[in-house]
mmCIF file of C-alpha atoms in Angstrom:
data_model
loop_
_atom_site.group_PDB
_atom_site.id
_atom_site.type_symbol
_atom_site.label_atom_id
_atom_site.label_comp_id
_atom_site.label_asym_id
_atom_site.label_seq_id
_atom_site.Cartn_x
_atom_site.Cartn_y
_atom_site.Cartn_z
ATOM 1 C CA MET N 1 -0.004 0.019 0.190
ATOM 2 C CA ASN N 2 3.040 2.395 0.288
ATOM 3 C CA GLU N 3 2.652 3.037 -3.414
ATOM 4 C CA TRP N 4 -0.715 4.554 -2.727
ATOM 5 C CA SER N 5 0.402 6.872 0.068
ATOM 6 C CA ASN N 6 0.872 10.072 -1.967
ATOM 7 C CA PHE N 7 -2.512 9.609 -3.676
ATOM 8 C CA PHE N 8 -4.331 9.410 -0.264
ATOM 9 C CA VAL N 9 -2.261 12.301 1.299
ATOM 10 C CA ALA N 10 -3.492 14.320 -1.804
ATOM 11 C CA THR N 11 -7.025 13.215 -1.614
ATOM 12 C CA ALA N 12 -7.186 13.827 2.191
ATOM 13 C CA GLY N 13 -5.863 17.273 1.858
ATOM 14 C CA ALA N 14 -7.936 18.396 -1.018
ATOM 15 C CA SER N 15 -11.104 17.055 0.464
ATOM 16 C CA ALA N 16 -10.392 18.722 3.802
ATOM 17 C CA ALA N 17 -9.729 22.079 1.995
ATOM 18 C CA LEU N 18 -12.990 21.672 0.000
ATOM 19 C CA THR N 19 -15.039 20.632 3.046
ATOM 20 C CA GLY N 20 -13.862 23.888 4.643
ATOM 21 C CA LEU N 21 -14.810 26.104 1.782
ATOM 22 C CA ILE N 22 -18.184 24.535 1.532
ATOM 23 C CA PHE N 23 -18.755 24.834 5.285
ATOM 24 C CA VAL N 24 -17.660 28.621 5.182
ATOM 25 C CA GLY N 25 -19.758 29.166 2.156
ATOM 26 C CA VAL N 26 -22.706 27.589 3.652
ATOM 27 C CA SER N 27 -22.379 29.449 7.064
ATOM 28 C CA ILE N 28 -22.004 32.874 5.272
ATOM 29 C CA SER N 29 -25.272 32.059 3.182
ATOM 30 C CA LEU N 30 -27.097 29.904 5.719
ATOM 31 C CA SER N 31 -30.429 31.947 5.611
ATOM 32 C CA LYS N 32 -30.491 31.885 1.728
ATOM 33 C CA ILE N 33 -29.745 28.275 1.665
ATOM 34 C CA LEU N 34 -32.367 27.345 4.439
ATOM 35 C CA SER N 35 -35.096 29.309 2.252
ATOM 36 C CA THR N 36 -34.463 27.613 -0.920
ATOM 37 C CA PRO N 37 -35.885 24.014 -1.186
ATOM 38 C CA THR N 38 -33.625 21.150 -1.418
ATOM 39 C CA LEU N 39 -30.412 23.352 -1.215
ATOM 40 C CA PRO N 40 -29.721 22.359 2.538
ATOM 41 C CA GLU N 41 -29.698 18.763 1.332
ATOM 42 C CA ARG N 42 -27.462 19.266 -1.508
ATOM 43 C CA ALA N 43 -25.056 20.997 0.811
ATOM 44 C CA LEU N 44 -25.372 18.045 3.251
ATOM 45 C CA ILE N 45 -24.659 15.487 0.576
ATOM 46 C CA SER N 46 -21.601 17.603 -0.747
ATOM 47 C CA LEU N 47 -20.149 17.781 2.789
ATOM 48 C CA ILE N 48 -20.872 13.984 3.363
ATOM 49 C CA LEU N 49 -19.218 12.919 0.080
ATOM 50 C CA LEU N 50 -16.024 15.186 0.996
ATOM 51 C CA LEU N 51 -15.859 14.015 4.618
ATOM 52 C CA THR N 52 -16.164 10.326 3.191
ATOM 53 C CA ILE N 53 -13.004 10.954 1.046
ATOM 54 C CA MET N 54 -11.210 12.759 3.723
ATOM 55 C CA ILE N 55 -11.963 9.620 6.474
ATOM 56 C CA LEU N 56 -11.225 6.954 4.096
ATOM 57 C CA SER N 57 -8.106 8.683 2.810
ATOM 58 C CA ILE N 58 -6.851 8.974 6.554
ATOM 59 C CA LEU N 59 -7.709 5.236 7.100
ATOM 60 C CA PHE N 60 -5.622 4.182 4.099
ATOM 61 C CA LEU N 61 -2.435 6.067 5.558
ATOM 62 C CA VAL N 62 -2.705 4.325 8.893
ATOM 63 C CA PRO N 63 0.353 2.082 8.834
ATOM 64 C CA GLY N 64 0.453 -1.683 9.266
ATOM 65 C CA GLN N 65 -3.202 -2.251 8.611
ATOM 66 C CA SER N 66 -4.114 -5.451 6.551
ATOM 67 C CA ASN N 67 -6.011 -5.519 3.388
ATOM 68 C CA ASN N 68 -8.931 -7.118 5.137
ATOM 69 C CA MET N 69 -9.109 -4.671 7.629
ATOM 70 C CA LEU N 70 -9.126 -1.826 5.151
ATOM 71 C CA GLY N 71 -11.710 -3.703 3.330
ATOM 72 C CA VAL N 72 -13.855 -3.953 6.381
ATOM 73 C CA GLU N 73 -13.491 -0.199 7.119
ATOM 74 C CA VAL N 74 -14.239 0.936 3.353
ATOM 75 C CA LEU N 75 -17.393 -1.474 3.750
ATOM 76 C CA LEU N 76 -18.544 -0.176 7.033
ATOM 77 C CA LEU N 77 -18.138 3.510 6.390
ATOM 78 C CA SER N 78 -19.473 3.241 2.796
ATOM 79 C CA PHE N 79 -22.659 1.359 4.027
ATOM 80 C CA ILE N 80 -23.133 4.047 6.586
ATOM 81 C CA VAL N 81 -22.724 6.813 4.011
ATOM 82 C CA TRP N 82 -24.745 5.118 1.481
ATOM 83 C CA ALA N 83 -27.800 4.619 4.040
ATOM 84 C CA ALA N 84 -27.558 8.398 5.008
ATOM 85 C CA ILE N 85 -27.275 9.814 1.238
ATOM 86 C CA SER N 86 -30.141 7.459 0.223
ATOM 87 C CA LYS N 87 -32.521 8.655 2.984
ATOM 88 C CA ILE N 88 -31.723 12.150 2.261
ATOM 89 C CA ASP N 89 -32.338 11.577 -1.595
ATOM 90 C CA ILE N 90 -35.665 9.670 -0.914
ATOM 91 C CA THR N 91 -36.925 12.482 1.363
ATOM 92 C CA THR N 92 -35.847 15.057 -1.119
ATOM 93 C CA PHE N 93 -37.255 13.397 -4.004
ATOM 94 C CA ARG N 94 -40.652 13.278 -2.254
ATOM 95 C CA LYS N 95 -40.547 16.902 -1.789
ATOM 96 C CA LYS N 96 -39.747 17.733 -5.445
ATOM 97 C CA GLU N 97 -42.285 18.993 -7.778
ATOM 98 C CA LYS N 98 -43.196 16.632 -10.575
ATOM 99 C CA LEU N 99 -41.412 19.190 -13.163
ATOM 100 C CA TYR N 100 -38.135 18.583 -11.583
ATOM 101 C CA ARG N 101 -38.151 15.003 -10.710
ATOM 102 C CA ASN N 102 -36.530 13.689 -13.918
ATOM 103 C CA TYR N 103 -33.490 16.099 -13.195
ATOM 104 C CA TYR N 104 -33.415 15.030 -9.473
ATOM 105 C CA ILE N 105 -33.285 11.248 -10.557
ATOM 106 C CA MET N 106 -29.956 12.050 -12.419
ATOM 107 C CA HIS N 107 -28.833 13.729 -9.223
ATOM 108 C CA ILE N 108 -29.792 10.569 -7.247
ATOM 109 C CA VAL N 109 -27.860 8.253 -9.838
ATOM 110 C CA PHE N 110 -24.692 10.155 -9.559
ATOM 111 C CA ASN N 111 -24.937 9.979 -5.761
ATOM 112 C CA GLN N 112 -25.348 6.318 -5.882
ATOM 113 C CA ILE N 113 -22.548 5.671 -8.542
ATOM 114 C CA ALA N 114 -20.152 7.623 -6.070
ATOM 115 C CA ILE N 115 -21.146 5.536 -2.919
ATOM 116 C CA LEU N 116 -21.604 2.015 -4.541
ATOM 117 C CA ALA N 117 -18.044 2.302 -6.103
ATOM 118 C CA TYR N 118 -16.903 2.626 -2.438
ATOM 119 C CA LEU N 119 -18.915 -0.621 -1.551
ATOM 120 C CA ILE N 120 -17.721 -2.727 -4.578
ATOM 121 C CA GLY N 121 -14.045 -1.624 -3.811
ATOM 122 C CA GLY N 122 -14.377 -2.628 -0.074
ATOM 123 C CA ILE N 123 -15.756 -6.019 -1.073
ATOM 124 C CA ILE N 124 -12.944 -6.460 -3.715
ATOM 125 C CA LEU N 125 -10.358 -5.239 -1.141
ATOM 126 C CA LEU N 126 -11.076 -8.274 0.844
ATOM 127 C CA SER N 127 -10.019 -10.570 -1.876
ATOM 128 C CA ALA N 128 -8.121 -8.752 -4.557
ATOM 129 C CA PRO N 129 -6.553 -5.614 -3.110
ATOM 130 C CA ALA N 130 -4.950 -4.383 -6.321
ATOM 131 C CA ALA N 131 -8.214 -4.332 -8.025
ATOM 132 C CA GLY N 132 -10.075 -2.947 -5.103
ATOM 133 C CA MET N 133 -7.752 -0.086 -5.087
ATOM 134 C CA TYR N 134 -8.812 1.244 -8.436
ATOM 135 C CA TRP N 135 -12.649 0.993 -7.290
ATOM 136 C CA ILE N 136 -11.597 3.157 -4.481
ATOM 137 C CA VAL N 137 -10.059 5.681 -6.809
ATOM 138 C CA LEU N 138 -13.267 5.579 -8.952
ATOM 139 C CA ALA N 139 -15.423 6.280 -5.876
ATOM 140 C CA ILE N 140 -13.105 9.024 -4.542
ATOM 141 C CA VAL N 141 -13.085 10.757 -8.221
ATOM 142 C CA SER N 142 -16.859 10.444 -8.703
ATOM 143 C CA SER N 143 -17.456 11.710 -5.103
ATOM 144 C CA PHE N 144 -15.286 14.767 -5.831
ATOM 145 C CA ILE N 145 -17.004 15.373 -9.043
ATOM 146 C CA LYS N 146 -20.494 14.964 -7.483
ATOM 147 C CA ALA N 147 -19.557 17.226 -4.582
ATOM 148 C CA VAL N 148 -18.320 19.884 -6.867
ATOM 149 C CA MET N 149 -21.401 19.635 -8.972
ATOM 150 C CA ASP N 150 -23.643 20.193 -5.741
ATOM 151 C CA ALA N 151 -21.240 22.930 -4.503
ATOM 152 C CA TRP N 152 -21.768 24.630 -8.047
ATOM 153 C CA VAL N 153 -25.473 24.236 -7.826
ATOM 154 C CA LEU N 154 -25.392 25.994 -4.340
ATOM 155 C CA LEU N 155 -23.147 28.885 -5.616
ATOM 156 C CA VAL N 156 -25.674 29.361 -8.620
ATOM 157 C CA GLU N 157 -28.578 29.386 -6.464
ATOM 158 C CA ILE N 158 -27.481 31.621 -3.577
ATOM 159 C CA ASN N 159 -26.408 34.185 -6.269
ATOM 160 C CA ARG N 160 -29.796 34.345 -7.902
#
């Protein structure tokens, strides 16, 4: 796993920085975000995805862990995150007007792609660590993309 340490140091730092920026942005515009339907949920999902990257990156940097232990950690964290984001998505989808439901389905699909890649990576880490790592990379990249997409929507909506 030593060959992956630079990757995880970079992703931990980048996700921590983006998490801080989004947190500050939300804090500054809290009343505007709370007054706009589904923006609080988007902000929360964005923060959850970035915190997931940061936590998993830190876990992968802990020395001396076995691949099985890493696989279990990834599975446990990704299952918790999957359950939380799915609950947020389902609750938000029910609140959406019919006109925007197709758009929101795409939002849900991107969330699921990001989280399910962690679950698959965790399962594969238990038996084929090299292949599992590439699923983790896919999960991290898709989580970054999804978090930035949500942050962009927040920024656009706040500045309307």
